[in-house]
Coordinates of C-alpha atoms and ligand atoms in Angstrom, one line a residue:
X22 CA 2.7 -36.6 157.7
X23 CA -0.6 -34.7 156.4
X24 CA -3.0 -35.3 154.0
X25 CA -5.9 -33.3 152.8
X26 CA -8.8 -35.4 151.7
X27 CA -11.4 -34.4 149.7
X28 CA -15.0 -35.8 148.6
X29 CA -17.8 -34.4 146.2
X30 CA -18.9 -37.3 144.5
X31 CA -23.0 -37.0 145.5
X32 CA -24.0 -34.1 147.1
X33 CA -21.6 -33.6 150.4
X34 CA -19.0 -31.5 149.8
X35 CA -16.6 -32.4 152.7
X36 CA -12.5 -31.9 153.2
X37 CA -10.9 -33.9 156.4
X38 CA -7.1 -33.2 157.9
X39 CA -5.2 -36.7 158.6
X40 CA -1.6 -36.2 160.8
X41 CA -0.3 -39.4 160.4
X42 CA -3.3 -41.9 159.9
X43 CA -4.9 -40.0 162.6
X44 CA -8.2 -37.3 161.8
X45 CA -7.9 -33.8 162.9
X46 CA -11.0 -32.9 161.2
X47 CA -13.5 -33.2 159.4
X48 CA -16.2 -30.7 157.6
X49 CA -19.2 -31.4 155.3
X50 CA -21.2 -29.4 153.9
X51 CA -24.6 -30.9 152.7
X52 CA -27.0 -29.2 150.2
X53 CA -30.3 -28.6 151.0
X54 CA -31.2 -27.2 147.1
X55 CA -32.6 -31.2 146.6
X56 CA -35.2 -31.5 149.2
X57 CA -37.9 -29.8 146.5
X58 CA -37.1 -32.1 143.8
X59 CA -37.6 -35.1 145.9
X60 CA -34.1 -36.3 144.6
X61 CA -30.5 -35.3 143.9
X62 CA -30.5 -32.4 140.4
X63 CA -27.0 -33.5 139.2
X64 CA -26.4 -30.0 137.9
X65 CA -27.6 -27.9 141.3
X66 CA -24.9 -30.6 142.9
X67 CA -22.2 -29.0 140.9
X68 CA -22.9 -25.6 141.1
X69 CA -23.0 -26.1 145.2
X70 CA -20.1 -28.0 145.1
X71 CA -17.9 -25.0 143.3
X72 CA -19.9 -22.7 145.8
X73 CA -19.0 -25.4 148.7
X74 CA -15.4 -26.0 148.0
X75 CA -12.9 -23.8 149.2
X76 CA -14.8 -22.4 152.2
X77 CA -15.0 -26.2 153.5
X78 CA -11.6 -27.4 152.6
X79 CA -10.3 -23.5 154.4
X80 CA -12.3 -24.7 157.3
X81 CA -10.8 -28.4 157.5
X82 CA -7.0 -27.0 157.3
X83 CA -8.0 -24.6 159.8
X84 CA -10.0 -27.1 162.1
X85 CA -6.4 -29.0 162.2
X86 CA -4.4 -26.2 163.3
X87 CA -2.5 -26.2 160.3
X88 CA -1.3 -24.4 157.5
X89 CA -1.7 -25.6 154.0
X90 CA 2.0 -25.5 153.3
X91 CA 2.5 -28.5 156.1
X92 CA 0.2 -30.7 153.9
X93 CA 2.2 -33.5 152.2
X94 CA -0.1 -34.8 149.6
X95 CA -4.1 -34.5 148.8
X96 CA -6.7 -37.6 148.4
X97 CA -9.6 -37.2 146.7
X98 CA -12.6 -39.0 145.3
X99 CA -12.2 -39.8 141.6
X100 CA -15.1 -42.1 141.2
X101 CA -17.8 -43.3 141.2
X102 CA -20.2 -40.9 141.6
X103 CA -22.1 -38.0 139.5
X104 CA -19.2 -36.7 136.6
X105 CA -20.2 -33.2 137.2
X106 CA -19.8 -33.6 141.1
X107 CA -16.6 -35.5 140.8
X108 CA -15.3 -32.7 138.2
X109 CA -15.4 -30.4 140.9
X110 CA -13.4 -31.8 143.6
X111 CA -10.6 -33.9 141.1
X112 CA -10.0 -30.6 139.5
X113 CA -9.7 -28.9 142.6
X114 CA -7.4 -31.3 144.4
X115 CA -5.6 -30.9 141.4
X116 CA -4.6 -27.9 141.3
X117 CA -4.5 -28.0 145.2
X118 CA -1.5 -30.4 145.0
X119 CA 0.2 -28.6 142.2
X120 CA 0.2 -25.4 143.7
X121 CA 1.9 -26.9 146.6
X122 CA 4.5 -29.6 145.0
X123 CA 2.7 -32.1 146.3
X124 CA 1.7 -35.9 145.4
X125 CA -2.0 -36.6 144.4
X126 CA -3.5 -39.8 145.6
X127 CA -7.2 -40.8 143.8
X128 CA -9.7 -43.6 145.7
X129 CA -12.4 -45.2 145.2
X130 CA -15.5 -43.8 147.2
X131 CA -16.5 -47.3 147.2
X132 CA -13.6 -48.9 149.2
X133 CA -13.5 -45.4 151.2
X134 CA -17.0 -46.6 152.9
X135 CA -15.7 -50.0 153.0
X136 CA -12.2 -48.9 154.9
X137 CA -14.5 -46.3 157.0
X138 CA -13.6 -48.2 160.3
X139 CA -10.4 -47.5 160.2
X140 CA -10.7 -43.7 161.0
X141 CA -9.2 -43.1 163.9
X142 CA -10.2 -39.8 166.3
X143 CA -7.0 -40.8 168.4
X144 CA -4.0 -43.0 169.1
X145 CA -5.5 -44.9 172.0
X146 CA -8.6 -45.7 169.0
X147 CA -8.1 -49.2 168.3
X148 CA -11.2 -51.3 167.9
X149 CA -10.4 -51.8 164.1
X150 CA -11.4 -54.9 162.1
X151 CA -8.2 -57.4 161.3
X152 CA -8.4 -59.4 157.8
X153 CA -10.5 -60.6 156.5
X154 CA -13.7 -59.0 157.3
X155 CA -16.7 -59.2 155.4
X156 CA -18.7 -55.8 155.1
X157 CA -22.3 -55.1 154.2
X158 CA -21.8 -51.9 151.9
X159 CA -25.6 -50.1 151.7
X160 CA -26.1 -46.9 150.5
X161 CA -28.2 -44.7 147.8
X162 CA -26.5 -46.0 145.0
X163 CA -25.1 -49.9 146.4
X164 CA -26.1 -52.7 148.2
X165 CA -23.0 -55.0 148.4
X166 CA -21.5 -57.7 150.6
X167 CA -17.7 -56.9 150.0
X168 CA -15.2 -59.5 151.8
X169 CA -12.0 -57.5 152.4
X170 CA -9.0 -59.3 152.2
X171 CA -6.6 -56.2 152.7
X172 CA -6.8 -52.3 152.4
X173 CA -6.1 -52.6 148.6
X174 CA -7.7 -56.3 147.9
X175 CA -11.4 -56.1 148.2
X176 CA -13.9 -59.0 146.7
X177 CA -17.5 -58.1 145.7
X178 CA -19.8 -61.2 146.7
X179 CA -22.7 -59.9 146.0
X180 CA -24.5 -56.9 144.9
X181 CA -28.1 -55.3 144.1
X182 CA -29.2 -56.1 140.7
X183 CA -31.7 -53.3 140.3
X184 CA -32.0 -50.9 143.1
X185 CA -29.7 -50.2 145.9
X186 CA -31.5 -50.6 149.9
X187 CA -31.4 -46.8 150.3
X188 CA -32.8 -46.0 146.5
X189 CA -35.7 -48.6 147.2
X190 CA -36.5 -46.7 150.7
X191 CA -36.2 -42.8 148.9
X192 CA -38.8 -44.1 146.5
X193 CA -41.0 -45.8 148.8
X194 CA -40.6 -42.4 151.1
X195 CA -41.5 -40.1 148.1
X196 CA -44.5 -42.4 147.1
X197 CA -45.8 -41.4 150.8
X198 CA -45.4 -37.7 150.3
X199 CA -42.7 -38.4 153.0
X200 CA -39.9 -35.6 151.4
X201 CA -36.3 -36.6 150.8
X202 CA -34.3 -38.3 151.4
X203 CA -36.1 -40.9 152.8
X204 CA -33.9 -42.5 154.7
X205 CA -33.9 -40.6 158.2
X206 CA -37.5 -39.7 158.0
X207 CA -38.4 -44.3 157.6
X208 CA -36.3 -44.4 160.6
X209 CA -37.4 -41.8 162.9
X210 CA -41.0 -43.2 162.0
X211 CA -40.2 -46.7 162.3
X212 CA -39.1 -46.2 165.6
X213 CA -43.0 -45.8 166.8
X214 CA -44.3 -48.5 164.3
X215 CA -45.4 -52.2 164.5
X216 CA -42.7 -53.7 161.7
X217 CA -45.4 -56.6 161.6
X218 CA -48.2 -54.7 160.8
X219 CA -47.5 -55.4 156.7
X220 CA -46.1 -57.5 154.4
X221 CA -44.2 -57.1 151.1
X222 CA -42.7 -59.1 148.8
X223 CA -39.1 -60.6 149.1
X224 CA -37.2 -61.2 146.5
X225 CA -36.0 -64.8 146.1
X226 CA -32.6 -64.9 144.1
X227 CA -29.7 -67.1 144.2
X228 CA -26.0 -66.0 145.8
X229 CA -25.5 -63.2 147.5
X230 CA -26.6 -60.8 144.9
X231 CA -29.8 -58.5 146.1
X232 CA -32.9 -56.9 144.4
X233 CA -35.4 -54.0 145.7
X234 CA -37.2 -53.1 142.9
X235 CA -39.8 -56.0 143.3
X236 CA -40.2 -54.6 147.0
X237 CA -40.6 -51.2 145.9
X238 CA -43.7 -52.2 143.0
X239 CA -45.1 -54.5 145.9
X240 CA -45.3 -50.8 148.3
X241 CA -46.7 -49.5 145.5
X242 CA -49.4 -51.4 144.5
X243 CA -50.5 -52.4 148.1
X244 CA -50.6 -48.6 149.3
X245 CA -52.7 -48.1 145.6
X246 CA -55.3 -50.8 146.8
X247 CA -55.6 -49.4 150.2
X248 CA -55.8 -45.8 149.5
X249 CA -58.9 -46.5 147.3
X250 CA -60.7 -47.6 150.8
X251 CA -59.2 -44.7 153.0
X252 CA -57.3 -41.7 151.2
X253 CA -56.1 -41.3 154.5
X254 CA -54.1 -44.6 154.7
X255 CA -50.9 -43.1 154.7
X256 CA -51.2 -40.4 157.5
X257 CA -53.3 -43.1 159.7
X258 CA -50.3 -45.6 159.2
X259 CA -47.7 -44.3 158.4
X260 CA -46.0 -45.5 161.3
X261 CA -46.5 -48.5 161.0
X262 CA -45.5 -48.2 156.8
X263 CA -42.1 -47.3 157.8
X264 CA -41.3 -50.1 160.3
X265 CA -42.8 -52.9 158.2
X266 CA -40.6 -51.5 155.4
X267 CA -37.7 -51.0 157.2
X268 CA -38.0 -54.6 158.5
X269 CA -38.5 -56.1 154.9
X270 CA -35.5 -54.5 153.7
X271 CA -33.5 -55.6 157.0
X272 CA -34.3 -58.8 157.2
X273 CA -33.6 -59.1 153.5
X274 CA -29.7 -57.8 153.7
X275 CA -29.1 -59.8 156.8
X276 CA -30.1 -63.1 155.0
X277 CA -27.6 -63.0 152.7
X278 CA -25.4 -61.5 155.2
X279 CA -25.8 -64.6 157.2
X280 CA -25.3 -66.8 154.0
X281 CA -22.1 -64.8 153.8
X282 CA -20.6 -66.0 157.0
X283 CA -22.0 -69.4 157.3
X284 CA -20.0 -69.7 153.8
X285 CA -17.0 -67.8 154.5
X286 CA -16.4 -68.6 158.3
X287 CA -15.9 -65.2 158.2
X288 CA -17.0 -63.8 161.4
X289 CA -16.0 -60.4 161.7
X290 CA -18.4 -57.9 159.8
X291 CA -18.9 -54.9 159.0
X292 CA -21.9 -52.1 157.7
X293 CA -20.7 -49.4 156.1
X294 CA -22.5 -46.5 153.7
X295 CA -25.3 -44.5 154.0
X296 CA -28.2 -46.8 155.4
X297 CA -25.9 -47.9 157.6
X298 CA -27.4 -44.6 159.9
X299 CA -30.6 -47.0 160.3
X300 CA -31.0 -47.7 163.9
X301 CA -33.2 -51.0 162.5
X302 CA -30.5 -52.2 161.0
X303 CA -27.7 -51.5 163.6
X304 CA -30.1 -53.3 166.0
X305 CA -30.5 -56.8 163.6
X306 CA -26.6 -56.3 163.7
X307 CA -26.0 -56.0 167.7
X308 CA -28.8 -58.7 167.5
X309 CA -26.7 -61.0 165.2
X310 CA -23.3 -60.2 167.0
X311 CA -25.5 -61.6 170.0
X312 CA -26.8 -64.9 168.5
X313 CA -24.2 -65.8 166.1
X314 CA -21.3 -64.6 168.1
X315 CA -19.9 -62.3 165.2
X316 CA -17.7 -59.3 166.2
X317 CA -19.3 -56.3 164.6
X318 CA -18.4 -52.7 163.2
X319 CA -20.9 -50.2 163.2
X320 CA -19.3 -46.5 161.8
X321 CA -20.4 -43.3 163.7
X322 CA -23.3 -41.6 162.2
X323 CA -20.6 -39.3 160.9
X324 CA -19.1 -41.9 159.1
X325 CA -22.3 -43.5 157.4
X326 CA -23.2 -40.8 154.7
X327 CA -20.5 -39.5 152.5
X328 CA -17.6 -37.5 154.4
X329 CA -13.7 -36.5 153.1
X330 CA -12.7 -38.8 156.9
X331 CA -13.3 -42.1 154.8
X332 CA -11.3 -40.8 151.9
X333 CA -8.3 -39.1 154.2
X334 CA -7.9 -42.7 155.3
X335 CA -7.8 -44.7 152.3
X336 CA -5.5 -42.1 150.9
X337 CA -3.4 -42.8 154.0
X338 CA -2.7 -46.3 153.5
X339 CA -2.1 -45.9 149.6
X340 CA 0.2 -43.3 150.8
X341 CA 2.4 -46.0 152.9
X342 CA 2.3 -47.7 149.2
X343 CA 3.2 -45.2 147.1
X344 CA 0.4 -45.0 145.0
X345 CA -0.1 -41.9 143.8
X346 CA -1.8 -40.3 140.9
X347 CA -1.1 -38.9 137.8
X348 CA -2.0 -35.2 136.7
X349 CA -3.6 -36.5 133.9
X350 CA -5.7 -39.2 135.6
X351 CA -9.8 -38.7 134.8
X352 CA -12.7 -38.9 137.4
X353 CA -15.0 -41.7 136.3
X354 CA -19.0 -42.0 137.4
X355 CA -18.7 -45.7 137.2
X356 CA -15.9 -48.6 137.7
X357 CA -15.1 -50.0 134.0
X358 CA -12.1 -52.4 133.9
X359 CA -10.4 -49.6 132.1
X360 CA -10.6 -46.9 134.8
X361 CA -9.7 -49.8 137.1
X362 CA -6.3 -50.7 135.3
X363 CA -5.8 -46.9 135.2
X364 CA -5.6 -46.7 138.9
X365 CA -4.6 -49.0 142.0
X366 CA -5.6 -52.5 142.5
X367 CA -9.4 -51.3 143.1
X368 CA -11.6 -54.4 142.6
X369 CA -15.3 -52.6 144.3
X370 CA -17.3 -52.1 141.5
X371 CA -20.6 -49.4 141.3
Ligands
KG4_407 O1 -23.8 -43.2 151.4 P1 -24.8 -42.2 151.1 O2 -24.7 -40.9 151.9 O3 -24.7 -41.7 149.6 C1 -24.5 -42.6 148.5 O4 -25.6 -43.1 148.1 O5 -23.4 -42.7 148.1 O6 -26.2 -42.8 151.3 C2 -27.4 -42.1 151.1 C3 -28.5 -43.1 151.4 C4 -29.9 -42.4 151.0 O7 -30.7 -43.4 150.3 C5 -30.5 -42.2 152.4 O8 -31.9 -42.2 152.4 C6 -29.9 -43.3 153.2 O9 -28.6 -43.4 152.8 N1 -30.0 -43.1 154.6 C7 -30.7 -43.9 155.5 C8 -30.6 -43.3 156.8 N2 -29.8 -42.2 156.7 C9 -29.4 -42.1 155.3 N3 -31.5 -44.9 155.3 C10 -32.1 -45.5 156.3 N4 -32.0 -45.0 157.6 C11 -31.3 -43.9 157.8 N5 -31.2 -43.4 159.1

């Protein structure tokens, strides 16, 4: 069984090949238009999409050795994301599956990062996590720590009430002239920093919920202060910038993370999305897995940033259920109990 999986909900367009649960490929194209605007333009993200969209999916089908007619049904990303990004790939799985006579199957980017490490490269790939599993969900738009109770029963925890982890490092990087995104270019610097050379602000809120913007005014008004003594500061220390930041936000996810398990007894967890590339953070979790004795998932850098492999799978399992989609069924930028109740049993909010 075959399924086409596609995903354009940011700025990736990317198609993946699943023969049976398994992947047979998967391509992304990324657009570079952004890096000058220091942030994703919406409308540049469609247009590269459209450009994007059949050259990656032709090279997916043909990465699988396959020919389109031996598909049996197309997955794609229906929300949340940017509308005019989503427009691009719903409307073009659309008429992908109809063309074909073949069932439509919409998810949830959300719960696609979350379900992540179940992509398999091969049958004898089996270090999968067993329910429940709780899983740390960062990325440019989320922080969240999701407990997963099955593929299709997913319970928010907590979540970022201002900024997501990866928004708060973008900004911090662009207020340091670093370019964008940020993400990569914190690490990479980290990596020859002293994270104890400065200290920001952590936010203290109850649960599990998370907030970065106070972190991200604190970066900001201490790198003001010291600029006015050396307009230099940031090319003298920038090393040293990046891995006390990196370490702020680290250390704050892992505290609730911790709160988490100590709550839950839940001891198997997972990091999924974007940031989840961030060799600081991988490390505080090999670190934890170590100390605390959790069992640990940590995607392939492939599988952090968006990609179609995340989507092929989660269309996989609702495939095994039957759940298919409508024709008439509408991308949605955010989760609203109505979109919700429109779909599948999707409980992961944006
Ligand atoms: O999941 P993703 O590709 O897109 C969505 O937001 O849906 O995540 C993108 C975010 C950006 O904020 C980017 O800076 C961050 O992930 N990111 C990283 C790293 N690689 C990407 N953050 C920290 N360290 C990285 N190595």
């Amino acid at each position: 069984m075959y399924i086409l999986a596609i995903e354009s909900s940011c700025d990736d367009t990317s198609a993946a090949v699943l023969r049976d649960g398994i992947l047979l490929s998967n391509v992304t194209a990324s657009q570079s238009v952004h890096e000058e605007y220091g942030g994703v333009v919406p409308e540049l993200a469609s247009r590269a999409h459209q450009q994007n969209i059949v050259p990656v999916v032709d090279a997916a089908i043909k990465r699988a050795s396959i020919m389109k007619e031996d598909l049996n049904a197309v997955a794609f990303t229906r929300g949340p994301g940017l509308m005019g990004s989503l427009l691009v790939g719903v409307s073009f799985a659309k008429g992908f599956a109809r063309s074909l006579g073949i069932p439509m199957i919409d998810v949830n980017h959300l719960q696609g990062h979350v379900l992540a490490h179940f992509i398999r490269e091969s049958e004898d790939d089996n270090d999968q996590p067993t329910f429940p599993y709780l899983c740390l969900l960062v990325s440019g738009g989320n922080s969240q720590i999701v407990k997963v109770n099955s593929y299709k029963d997913m319970e928010i925890l907590g979540q970022t009430i201002d900024d997501a982890a990866g928004e708060a490092i973008d900004k911090c990087s662009k207020v340091m002239g670093l370019g964008y995104p940020g993400g990569p270019i914190i690490d990479k610097l980290a990596r020859q920093g002293n994270a104890d050379a400065f200290e920001f602000s952590k936010p203290d809120i109850a649960g599990y919920d998370y907030s970065f913007s106070g972190l991200k005014t604190s970066f900001l008004y201490h790198l003001r202060d010291w600029l006015k003594e050396d307009p230099d500061f940031i090319e003298h220390h920038k090393e040293d910038l990046a891995a006390s930041l990196e370490k702020t936000i680290v250390d704050i996810l892992m505290k609730k993370l911790r709160k988490a398990v100590k709550d839950t007894g839940i001891r198997q967890v997972a990091v999924a999305g974007g940031v989840s590339a961030n060799n600081g953070l991988r490390n505080a979790f090999r670190d934890h897995a170590r100390r605390y004795h959790w069992k640990i998932f940590i995607p392939k850098f492939s599988y952090t940033t968006d990609n179609a492999a995340m989507i092929g799978i989660t269309g996989y399992f609702k495939y095994l259920d039957k759940d298919f989609a409508s024709i008439d069924l509408p991308a949605y930028a955010r989760v609203t109990n109505q979109n919700v109740g429109q779909s599948s049993s999707h409980k992961t909010q944006s």
